[in-house]
Amino acid sequence: MLNLIQNENMKIYRRMRSWILVIIMVGIVILTGTLMKTHQAPIPANWKSSLTISDQSLKNAVTSPNMPARVKSTLELTLKKNEYAIAHNIAPSATTAWGFATTIEQRAIGVLISVFVAIVAGDIVAGEFSTGTIKLLLTRPQSRGRILLSKYIATLLFSLFLIAVTMVASLVVGGILFGFGGVDQPYLYQAASGAIQQVNMVAYLFINYGYNSITMIMIATIAFMISTIFRSSAVAIAISILSLFIGNTLVFVLSSYSWDRYILFANTDLSQYQFGTPVLSGMTLGFSITMLVLYFVVMNALSWYLFRKRDVSLT
Amino acid sequence: MAEQAAVTLQNVTKRIGAKTLVDNLSFEIPAGEVFGFLGPNGAGKTTTIRMMVGLISMTQGKVLIKGHDVVREHRAALSQIGCIVENPELYKFLTGYQNLLHMARMTPGTPRARIDAVVEMVGLQKRIHEKVKTYSLGMRQRLGLAQALLHRPSVLILDEPTNGLDPAGIRELRDMLRRLAREEGMSVIVSSHLLSEMELMCDRVAVIAQGKLIHVERVQDLMAIGNEAQATIFEVADPGAALSHLREHLSETFEMVTESAKAIRLTLTRDQIPQVIETLVLGKIPLYGVQTQGKTLEDTFLQMTGDGVIA
Ligand SMILES: Nc1ncnc2c1ncn2[C@@H]1O[C@H](COP(=O)(O)OP(=O)(O)O)[C@@H](O)[C@H]1O
Ligand SMILES: [Mg+2]
């Protein structure tokens, strides 16, 4: 098995395309960082006093009796953040390496990693069919199941590599541009219950990547399944990237139907249960995890079945 | 039989929909034999080979490699096989060496030293660390052969290996296959749609057409099928003198005709031709050329596969 994974790794990393993906990723990190730095509004000298003034009106609003509870806790969150800023002498608009890395993960890199993983996952099976090299793999004394598994593992290893490279790149770029300070800063958020909670900035960065990995793994699984069905890299890559982009919109558009919650993409973002409110009311973490496991097992079982059973005849 | 055959096909059949691509094929190949799989395009050669190496399922029948069932004992059977199905398949973005490394990793127990050995065997030492992209067709074929031989298979299966080879390449391949069969006891299966290429390469050939096995025969015996009387023209300076010499010295009698001022025409079987030439030469009658007309071996083959029956 190790030998087969080694082979798949060789085919990924000896290929220009994989490195182009890595270079694009690092390029985007550098570009975003530079743009953020140059377009950053200067921090006004009197930011503390103006923050204190706005805090006063916030406090008034919070204590007002006819304020809805939901809005109230949002205001309280802002208040907490301001208080922290003043107490620790950190201007709210100031960014650190950790803050920068988290921001671009959420805004750009997170989705891009899934796109790039879809490209590699969609090609790693179907590509062997289009070049005919599948015949080499399947006429050796190895079961088809193991061949497929080795490709799946190699794809996930590549995703891990891509994540590591981007994380390191964004921390280095962020550190150079905004300084490495603030490791001990907390990230304040409002939990689903409405209570205000906090996690460490560094932990928050890793948690973000962790949640994003779930989407990434599901996209890789879709790409795998499509490529074993159609044996075409182009179709597999197109469908998996398309589902990545329209999946969430679809969940939003169909939210009036009760079966909407059974769509994969209503469940891929588990951070909704920690950092916010569920997209669809009545959904729980347990429900989403069950759905994710179900989709994962069914899609992989289908790929596995098709890959093992189908004839390989090419002309 | 006393000795186990290297390859056994029993009632191998492939149907797709209503179409029968391969119909009830059975034959055996002993170790050390070069076996030709002969048939026109679309006869079902590639389909049969795909079933033998486990790329496609069989509708019916079974294939045994050294006694191991290709379907039920996939690993044991496939570790005995080296094959090229249709084209040599290579990763163009890898070097020749990396392609072989990739292959070696898939067959447990292939030592690294074996890579160097096969590289030398196919004569690719100089370019082996260059990307396959830069290889010529001939070099790719050599690398494909190296891949197939890497794990010392006891059965080598090559589908139309002479496609795209020049006469020198064909000759080199032929010598190599004959040597592998003779020296290493390897069973070699070669498919082709050209009889002329099989004549010198194979010990035995199976002729198939429309998925059916028509004939399995030793090559010498197959050639005898073409041994029918046919017009043979001998170019000589003096046809009259030649004819009278032949009438005088040949024990058998033939239908003899003076063709023109410079040639005579005899109706002979293939076996009789050397006898006539010898008689002319011994009689010091200058012979400028010999031509046979009418049916050749190739015609016999075409007739066999075309009609589906032996002529
Ligand atoms: N996947 C397929 N589905 C249906 N028919 C096929 C398929 N593959 C090959 N054939 C048909 O099977 C026949 C045998 O093909 P093949 O084995 O490639 O012949 P050969 O290798 O002897 O030239 C041909 O008529 C071909 O058209
Ligand atoms: Mg063919």
XYZ file of C-alpha atoms and ligand atoms in Angstrom:
654
model
C 0.000 0.000 0.000
C 2.829 2.364 0.938
C 4.408 1.671 -2.446
C 1.216 2.606 -4.242
C 0.887 5.869 -2.296
C 4.541 6.615 -3.105
C 3.708 6.128 -6.781
C 0.728 8.462 -6.635
C 2.805 11.066 -4.804
C 5.492 10.821 -7.465
C 2.884 11.448 -10.157
C 1.524 14.486 -8.299
C 4.788 16.160 -7.337
C 6.753 15.398 -10.512
C 4.153 17.318 -12.377
C 4.388 21.006 -13.204
C 0.666 21.540 -12.675
C 0.756 20.780 -8.946
C 3.493 23.337 -8.408
C 1.638 25.945 -10.431
C -1.295 25.525 -8.027
C 1.043 26.026 -5.073
C 2.623 29.092 -6.685
C -0.798 30.638 -7.433
C -1.791 30.107 -3.828
C 1.325 31.762 -2.418
C 0.995 34.545 -5.022
C -2.541 35.323 -3.872
C -1.422 35.478 -0.256
C 1.356 37.957 -1.114
C -0.919 40.049 -3.347
C -3.744 40.233 -0.793
C -1.317 41.117 1.977
C 0.282 43.887 -0.056
C -3.105 45.317 -1.065
C -4.343 45.244 2.522
C -1.215 46.963 3.733
C -1.274 49.734 1.124
C -5.029 50.384 1.403
C -5.058 50.310 5.187
C -6.593 53.467 6.635
C -4.187 55.112 9.116
C -5.163 54.554 12.735
C -6.304 57.924 14.169
C -4.345 59.090 17.217
C -7.518 59.642 19.238
C -9.062 56.201 18.533
C -9.447 55.472 22.244
C -11.544 58.541 23.008
C -13.816 58.089 19.986
C -14.270 54.442 20.946
C -15.243 55.469 24.471
C -17.854 57.855 23.084
C -19.427 55.216 20.840
C -19.326 52.735 23.732
C -21.444 55.113 25.774
C -24.244 55.155 23.194
C -23.964 51.372 22.837
C -24.429 50.965 26.561
C -27.518 53.155 26.443
C -28.967 51.065 23.660
C -28.300 47.785 25.464
C -30.030 48.942 28.640
C -33.034 50.279 26.720
C -36.000 48.036 27.688
C -37.582 47.528 24.260
C -34.433 46.206 22.545
C -34.838 42.678 20.987
C -32.596 40.100 22.681
C -30.832 39.119 19.459
C -29.761 42.662 18.610
C -28.873 43.237 22.213
C -26.306 40.436 22.289
C -24.801 41.641 19.015
C -24.334 45.071 20.543
C -22.872 43.489 23.635
C -20.352 41.672 21.459
C -19.185 44.919 19.900
C -19.009 46.456 23.349
C -16.881 43.572 24.640
C -14.534 43.883 21.679
C -14.138 47.613 22.241
C -13.524 47.141 25.932
C -10.833 44.593 25.179
C -9.243 46.950 22.672
C -9.081 49.813 25.105
C -7.885 47.699 28.023
C -5.069 46.140 25.967
C -4.257 49.222 23.897
C -4.898 47.531 20.550
C -6.697 49.575 17.903
C -9.625 47.493 16.471
C -8.472 47.991 12.885
C -4.929 46.810 13.660
C -4.046 43.483 12.075
C -1.535 40.865 13.163
C -0.105 37.886 11.292
C -2.753 35.673 12.963
C -5.585 38.004 12.129
C -4.379 38.322 8.526
C -4.026 34.552 8.085
C -7.538 34.014 9.433
C -9.068 36.761 7.306
C -7.693 35.529 3.998
C -8.531 31.935 4.866
C -12.143 32.981 5.343
C -12.362 35.339 2.388
C -10.325 33.660 -0.352
C -7.928 30.844 0.400
C -10.485 28.513 1.959
C -12.523 28.176 -1.232
C -9.431 28.186 -3.426
C -7.945 25.204 -1.590
C -11.129 23.256 -2.325
C -10.959 24.297 -5.996
C -7.347 23.176 -6.289
C -8.049 19.921 -4.497
C -10.940 19.335 -6.932
C -8.518 19.751 -9.841
C -6.102 17.179 -8.464
C -8.833 14.788 -7.263
C -10.756 15.007 -10.533
C -7.688 14.175 -12.580
C -5.981 11.531 -10.476
C -8.406 8.778 -11.544
C -9.864 10.063 -14.811
C -6.456 11.207 -16.071
C -5.223 7.612 -16.058
C -8.169 6.643 -18.230
C -7.628 9.403 -20.770
C -3.925 8.594 -21.176
C -4.487 4.817 -21.131
C -2.061 4.364 -18.230
C -4.935 2.870 -16.221
C -4.032 -0.352 -18.034
C -0.628 -0.327 -16.322
C -2.212 0.010 -12.905
C -4.893 -2.627 -13.390
C -2.714 -5.315 -14.962
C -0.448 -5.525 -11.940
C -1.009 -7.870 -9.001
C -2.837 -5.227 -6.976
C -6.545 -5.084 -6.260
C -8.489 -2.261 -7.830
C -9.718 -1.224 -4.394
C -6.170 -0.613 -3.205
C -5.309 1.381 -6.318
C -8.296 3.642 -5.715
C -7.549 3.984 -2.003
C -3.925 4.930 -2.677
C -5.148 7.684 -4.991
C -7.608 8.927 -2.386
C -4.944 9.058 0.299
C -2.476 10.808 -2.029
C -5.123 13.431 -2.826
C -5.739 14.089 0.863
C -1.991 14.284 1.486
C -1.712 16.860 -1.279
C -4.538 18.892 0.330
C -2.719 18.745 3.626
C 0.448 19.951 1.911
C -1.466 22.781 0.234
C -2.985 23.813 3.569
C 0.405 23.768 5.278
C 2.016 25.843 2.523
C -0.759 28.459 2.559
C -0.840 28.669 6.314
C 2.910 29.163 6.532
C 2.875 31.638 3.618
C 0.059 33.719 5.093
C 1.706 33.790 8.510
C 5.076 34.808 7.053
C 3.553 37.463 4.774
C 1.243 38.655 7.586
C 4.130 38.758 10.028
C 6.351 40.770 7.718
C 3.579 43.256 6.905
C 1.701 43.486 10.205
C 4.024 42.061 12.853
C 3.972 38.750 14.695
C 2.498 40.199 17.895
C -0.856 39.353 19.409
C -0.383 35.612 19.877
C -2.211 35.940 23.185
C -5.116 37.993 21.781
C -8.532 36.424 22.007
C -11.135 36.172 19.264
C -14.492 37.189 20.685
C -17.646 35.705 19.207
C -21.274 35.184 19.899
C -22.186 31.534 20.293
C -25.432 30.095 18.943
C -26.875 30.417 22.443
C -26.290 34.172 22.276
C -23.614 34.131 24.968
C -20.357 35.887 24.218
C -17.334 33.623 24.230
C -13.685 33.779 23.285
C -10.940 31.615 21.823
C -7.278 32.333 21.306
C -6.424 33.903 17.912
C -3.992 31.118 16.988
C -6.489 28.444 17.949
C -9.118 30.288 15.911
C -6.902 30.118 12.797
C -6.523 26.352 13.141
C -10.231 25.895 13.874
C -11.039 27.756 10.637
C -8.780 25.529 8.577
C -10.253 22.523 10.353
C -13.833 23.420 9.452
C -12.801 24.206 5.901
C -11.165 20.789 5.551
C -14.595 19.192 5.819
C -15.794 21.024 2.697
C -12.508 20.185 1.013
C -12.780 16.459 1.752
C -16.364 16.371 0.500
C -15.370 18.146 -2.729
C -12.527 15.679 -3.225
C -14.988 12.831 -2.698
C -17.395 14.291 -5.258
C -14.554 14.709 -7.763
C -13.526 11.096 -7.189
C -17.019 9.780 -7.668
C -17.646 11.774 -10.841
C -14.317 10.740 -12.321
C -15.029 7.039 -11.772
C -18.486 7.441 -13.347
C -17.545 9.531 -16.382
C -13.827 8.775 -16.576
C -13.284 12.345 -17.718
C -11.131 14.797 -15.788
C -12.863 17.780 -17.329
C -16.343 16.640 -16.274
C -15.174 15.674 -12.777
C -13.369 18.969 -12.180
C -16.188 21.073 -13.625
C -18.959 19.398 -11.638
C -17.108 19.435 -8.330
C -16.071 23.091 -8.634
C -19.552 24.051 -9.772
C -21.124 22.315 -6.782
C -18.669 24.112 -4.523
C -19.842 27.473 -5.821
C -23.561 26.920 -6.287
C -24.029 24.510 -3.368
C -24.561 27.211 -0.745
C -26.718 29.323 -3.047
C -28.862 26.290 -3.755
C -29.363 25.693 -0.032
C -30.357 29.324 0.377
C -32.774 29.318 -2.593
C -34.451 26.094 -1.517
C -34.704 27.026 2.154
C -38.508 27.065 2.014
C -38.583 23.321 1.407
C -38.284 21.023 4.371
C -35.927 18.634 2.546
C -33.416 21.400 1.985
C -31.521 20.302 5.083
C -30.694 16.967 3.447
C -28.633 18.673 0.741
C -24.936 18.064 1.358
C -24.056 21.760 1.292
C -26.497 22.672 4.048
C -24.269 20.574 6.285
C -20.688 21.133 5.168
C -20.097 24.274 7.230
C -19.999 23.014 10.792
C -18.684 26.350 12.069
C -22.290 27.555 11.952
C -22.915 25.631 15.180
C -19.969 27.197 16.990
C -19.645 30.731 15.685
C -23.155 31.606 14.616
C -26.643 30.435 13.996
C -27.503 27.499 11.743
C -28.379 28.455 8.164
C -31.620 26.517 8.445
C -33.462 26.619 11.733
C -33.849 23.400 13.656
C -30.618 21.839 12.401
C -28.210 20.450 14.961
C -24.536 19.534 14.962
C -25.476 15.878 15.383
C -27.767 16.005 12.354
C -25.099 17.599 10.149
C -22.415 15.148 11.205
C -24.764 12.250 10.463
C -25.531 13.692 7.027
C -21.836 14.259 6.269
C -20.917 10.710 7.238
C -23.784 9.349 5.155
C -22.796 11.328 2.052
C -19.150 10.380 2.548
C -19.874 6.665 2.841
C -22.380 6.525 -0.032
C -20.221 8.496 -2.497
C -17.077 6.536 -1.691
C -18.919 3.224 -1.848
C -20.231 4.153 -5.301
C -16.758 5.114 -6.562
C -15.323 1.945 -5.115
C -18.015 -0.267 -6.631
C -17.756 1.292 -10.102
C -13.976 1.310 -10.133
C -13.795 -2.345 -9.181
C -16.498 -3.682 -11.441
C -16.378 -1.812 -14.696
C -14.644 -3.002 -17.846
C -11.594 -1.095 -18.979
C -11.736 -1.036 -22.744
C -10.104 1.773 -24.572
C -9.359 2.130 -28.196
C -1.451 -33.719 -20.081
C 1.724 -34.369 -18.162
C 2.989 -30.835 -17.893
C 0.828 -27.945 -16.832
C 0.260 -25.425 -19.610
C 1.529 -21.883 -18.968
C -1.685 -20.398 -20.296
C -5.061 -22.075 -20.618
C -8.188 -20.557 -22.108
C -11.423 -22.481 -21.549
C -14.571 -21.473 -23.413
C -13.715 -17.801 -23.093
C -16.628 -15.686 -24.288
C -17.372 -11.967 -24.252
C -20.770 -10.593 -25.118
C -21.752 -6.940 -25.012
C -25.463 -6.564 -25.513
C -26.494 -8.793 -28.367
C -23.021 -8.723 -29.888
C -20.625 -11.612 -29.327
C -17.098 -10.195 -29.511
C -15.307 -13.383 -28.506
C -17.011 -16.712 -28.961
C -16.084 -19.788 -26.947
C -12.310 -19.595 -27.320
C -10.242 -22.506 -25.958
C -6.540 -23.224 -26.354
C -3.422 -23.959 -24.346
C 0.086 -22.567 -24.551
C 3.038 -24.472 -23.090
C 6.033 -22.801 -21.456
C 8.740 -21.636 -23.846
C 6.476 -21.233 -26.847
C 5.992 -18.150 -28.982
C 2.337 -18.190 -29.802
C 0.775 -16.042 -32.504
C -2.725 -14.724 -32.248
C -3.710 -13.997 -35.780
C -6.805 -12.371 -37.199
C -8.004 -9.411 -39.252
C -8.855 -6.091 -37.588
C -11.904 -6.394 -35.373
C -11.534 -10.162 -35.004
C -11.494 -9.919 -31.217
C -7.766 -10.225 -30.473
C -7.547 -7.208 -28.190
C -10.790 -8.155 -26.461
C -9.414 -11.629 -25.720
C -6.148 -10.186 -24.406
C -8.054 -7.743 -22.187
C -9.875 -10.688 -20.627
C -6.619 -12.585 -20.163
C -5.092 -9.732 -18.143
C -8.211 -8.940 -16.128
C -9.033 -5.560 -17.678
C -12.526 -6.670 -18.638
C -14.830 -9.330 -17.287
C -15.616 -12.561 -19.095
C -19.195 -13.392 -19.937
C -18.275 -17.038 -19.722
C -15.239 -19.288 -19.443
C -11.959 -18.940 -17.611
C -8.304 -18.147 -18.099
C -5.580 -19.911 -16.141
C -2.039 -18.566 -15.894
C 0.309 -21.233 -14.508
C -2.769 -22.824 -12.999
C -4.037 -19.604 -11.379
C -7.466 -18.313 -12.322
C -7.154 -14.724 -13.569
C -10.433 -13.716 -11.921
C -10.400 -15.647 -8.656
C -6.647 -15.597 -8.029
C -6.003 -12.214 -9.568
C -2.777 -11.482 -7.692
C -1.145 -14.854 -8.245
C -2.076 -14.869 -11.932
C -1.145 -11.266 -12.716
C 2.239 -11.491 -11.019
C 3.148 -14.029 -13.734
C 2.080 -11.778 -16.607
C 3.885 -8.985 -18.388
C 1.832 -7.277 -21.043
C 1.411 -4.422 -23.485
C -2.230 -4.001 -24.473
C -2.462 -1.992 -27.706
C 0.072 0.762 -27.021
C 2.894 0.998 -24.523
C 1.386 3.190 -21.801
C 3.809 5.650 -20.262
C 3.730 8.745 -18.091
C 5.155 11.368 -20.416
C 5.955 13.841 -17.645
C 8.147 11.284 -15.881
C 11.563 10.068 -16.996
C 12.014 6.586 -18.394
C 13.597 5.525 -15.125
C 10.760 6.931 -13.038
C 8.287 5.035 -15.222
C 10.131 1.810 -14.460
C 10.322 2.671 -10.769
C 6.557 3.201 -10.784
C 6.116 -0.228 -12.338
C 8.550 -1.904 -9.943
C 6.703 -0.541 -6.921
C 3.505 -2.179 -8.092
C 4.936 -5.681 -8.249
C 6.161 -6.816 -4.847
C 9.629 -8.315 -4.887
C 11.099 -6.471 -7.846
C 14.618 -5.417 -6.857
C 15.955 -2.045 -7.996
C 18.891 -3.736 -9.700
C 16.407 -5.350 -12.050
C 15.544 -1.885 -13.427
C 19.096 -1.376 -14.637
C 19.100 -4.863 -16.098
C 15.992 -4.316 -18.264
C 17.184 -0.856 -19.299
C 20.282 -2.495 -20.665
C 18.288 -5.318 -22.236
C 16.280 -2.879 -24.357
C 19.266 -0.587 -24.937
C 17.962 2.626 -23.376
C 20.872 3.337 -21.023
C 21.775 6.675 -22.589
C 18.350 8.303 -22.404
C 16.739 6.613 -19.407
C 16.927 9.711 -17.183
C 15.239 11.938 -19.732
C 11.522 12.660 -19.780
C 9.452 10.257 -21.905
C 8.012 13.332 -23.692
C 11.308 13.565 -25.558
C 11.319 9.905 -26.663
C 10.719 8.724 -30.214
C 8.059 6.104 -30.948
C 10.677 3.391 -31.148
C 12.133 4.377 -27.781
C 8.687 4.360 -26.222
C 8.146 0.857 -27.500
C 11.420 -0.230 -25.965
C 10.477 1.319 -22.651
C 7.077 -0.390 -22.814
C 8.815 -3.713 -23.338
C 11.151 -2.974 -20.422
C 8.085 -2.320 -18.240
C 6.521 -5.610 -19.298
C 9.712 -7.580 -18.601
C 10.606 -5.845 -15.336
C 9.215 -8.425 -12.938
C 10.462 -11.459 -14.903
C 7.033 -12.663 -16.015
C 6.597 -16.240 -17.122
C 3.972 -15.164 -19.646
C 4.518 -12.181 -21.924
C 1.510 -10.846 -23.819
C 2.037 -8.300 -26.578
C -0.862 -6.883 -28.583
C 0.204 -5.932 -32.121
C 3.797 -5.237 -31.054
C 5.024 -4.743 -34.600
C 2.722 -1.782 -35.282
C 4.824 1.212 -36.166
C 8.105 -0.716 -36.193
C 10.412 -0.598 -39.169
C 11.726 -3.886 -40.626
C 14.898 -3.662 -38.521
C 12.824 -3.094 -35.407
C 10.596 -6.049 -36.210
C 13.621 -8.232 -36.666
C 15.133 -7.089 -33.385
C 11.868 -7.745 -31.559
C 11.590 -11.166 -33.128
C 15.094 -12.116 -32.032
C 14.440 -10.897 -28.512
C 11.159 -12.790 -28.152
C 12.640 -15.987 -29.516
C 15.551 -15.654 -27.113
C 13.271 -15.045 -24.102
C 11.225 -18.108 -24.985
C 14.256 -20.288 -25.548
C 16.523 -19.111 -22.740
C 14.080 -18.173 -20.006
C 11.274 -20.578 -20.876
C 8.897 -17.661 -21.191
C 5.608 -18.165 -23.001
C 5.129 -15.319 -25.418
C 1.771 -14.406 -26.935
C 1.878 -11.995 -29.847
C -1.169 -10.770 -31.720
C -1.070 -9.494 -35.259
C -3.242 -9.010 -38.293
C -0.322 -9.758 -40.606
C 0.556 -13.363 -41.289
C 3.895 -12.464 -42.812
C 5.092 -11.115 -39.460
C 4.040 -14.254 -37.631
C 5.775 -16.725 -39.914
C 9.256 -16.145 -38.562
C 8.334 -15.117 -35.047
C 6.008 -17.848 -33.855
C 6.097 -21.550 -33.169
C 2.364 -21.856 -33.421
C -0.495 -19.608 -34.462
C -4.182 -19.434 -33.653
C -6.283 -17.867 -36.369
C -9.444 -16.110 -35.257
C -12.119 -14.263 -37.176
C -15.324 -12.691 -35.905
C -14.467 -13.817 -32.397
C -14.251 -17.481 -33.291
C -11.219 -19.708 -33.270
C -10.764 -21.054 -36.771
C -7.513 -22.835 -36.585
C -4.563 -23.549 -34.304
C -1.540 -24.902 -36.077
C 2.215 -25.058 -36.052
C 3.607 -22.437 -38.376
C 5.232 -25.004 -40.688
C 1.940 -26.814 -41.067
C 0.088 -23.613 -41.723
C 2.500 -22.902 -44.539
C 1.673 -26.308 -46.017
C -1.918 -25.187 -46.374
C -0.652 -22.801 -49.012
C 1.048 -25.677 -50.793
C -1.229 -25.888 -53.769
C -0.222 -26.022 -57.385
C 0.368 -22.577 -58.756
C 1.860 -20.993 -61.838
C 5.589 -20.396 -61.429
C 7.607 -18.407 -63.938
C 11.313 -19.021 -64.500
C 13.258 -16.374 -66.402
C 15.788 -18.008 -68.702
C 17.747 -16.922 -71.785
C 16.598 -19.841 -73.955
C 13.173 -21.204 -72.995
C 13.280 -24.034 -75.519
C 16.562 -25.441 -74.212
C 15.380 -25.079 -70.625
C 12.166 -26.979 -71.300
C 13.866 -29.877 -73.002
C 16.421 -30.088 -70.210
C 13.672 -30.254 -67.612
C 11.709 -32.883 -69.555
C 14.813 -34.963 -69.677
C 15.953 -34.681 -66.070
C 12.865 -34.229 -63.909
C 11.394 -37.411 -62.576
C 7.893 -35.997 -62.243
C 6.037 -34.512 -65.148
C 4.568 -31.038 -65.060
C 2.405 -28.971 -67.215
C 4.994 -26.893 -69.048
C 4.314 -23.895 -71.204
C 6.620 -21.508 -72.991
C 5.554 -18.166 -71.656
C 7.545 -15.819 -73.848
C 10.907 -15.470 -75.519
C 12.584 -15.027 -72.128
C 10.639 -17.283 -69.725
C 8.946 -20.610 -69.146
C 5.895 -21.226 -67.059
C 5.272 -24.319 -64.943
C 2.408 -25.323 -62.697
C 4.076 -26.409 -59.447
C 3.373 -26.846 -55.765
C 5.490 -24.856 -53.369
C 7.529 -27.947 -52.446
C 8.423 -28.631 -56.048
C 9.965 -25.244 -56.801
C 13.434 -25.959 -55.262
C 13.639 -29.176 -57.259
C 13.119 -27.361 -60.556
C 15.629 -24.664 -59.665
C 18.190 -27.287 -58.744
C 17.702 -29.134 -62.029
C 18.153 -25.931 -64.023
C 21.251 -24.928 -62.117
C 22.826 -28.364 -62.404
C 22.121 -28.267 -66.143
C 24.075 -25.010 -66.314
C 21.040 -23.219 -67.674
C 21.293 -19.568 -66.576
C 18.364 -18.641 -64.308
C 17.569 -14.929 -64.014
C 14.586 -15.046 -61.725
C 11.683 -17.040 -60.302
C 8.183 -15.693 -59.749
C 5.137 -17.425 -58.336
C 1.685 -16.391 -59.377
C -1.632 -17.160 -57.878
C -2.268 -18.013 -54.278
C 0.279 -17.106 -51.633
C 0.264 -17.781 -47.923
C -1.341 -14.414 -47.394
C -4.151 -15.331 -49.794
C -4.732 -18.550 -47.914
C -4.982 -16.627 -44.677
C -7.389 -14.124 -46.154
C -9.507 -16.882 -47.558
C -9.571 -18.627 -44.191
C -10.551 -15.611 -42.183
C -12.815 -14.136 -44.811
C -15.055 -17.128 -45.344
C -14.739 -18.373 -41.847
C -13.795 -21.803 -43.189
C -10.549 -23.368 -44.248
C -10.082 -23.433 -47.977
N -16.519 -1.694 -25.674
C -16.987 -2.269 -26.786
N -18.318 -2.357 -27.000
C -18.803 -2.938 -28.115
N -18.045 -3.449 -29.071
C -16.715 -3.413 -28.942
C -16.113 -2.817 -27.785
N -14.780 -2.906 -27.913
C -14.549 -3.521 -29.092
N -15.711 -3.823 -29.714
C -15.864 -4.550 -30.994
O -15.369 -5.837 -30.798
C -14.760 -6.333 -31.969
C -13.397 -6.865 -31.672
O -12.525 -5.818 -31.387
P -10.999 -6.032 -31.005
O -10.912 -7.071 -29.959
O -10.425 -4.702 -30.698
O -10.411 -6.588 -32.372
P -8.886 -6.759 -32.821
O -8.011 -6.423 -31.671
O -8.799 -8.183 -33.229
O -8.675 -5.846 -33.973
C -14.787 -5.194 -32.970
O -15.833 -5.426 -33.873
C -15.060 -3.975 -32.130
O -15.784 -3.040 -32.848
Mg -6.566 -4.919 -31.547
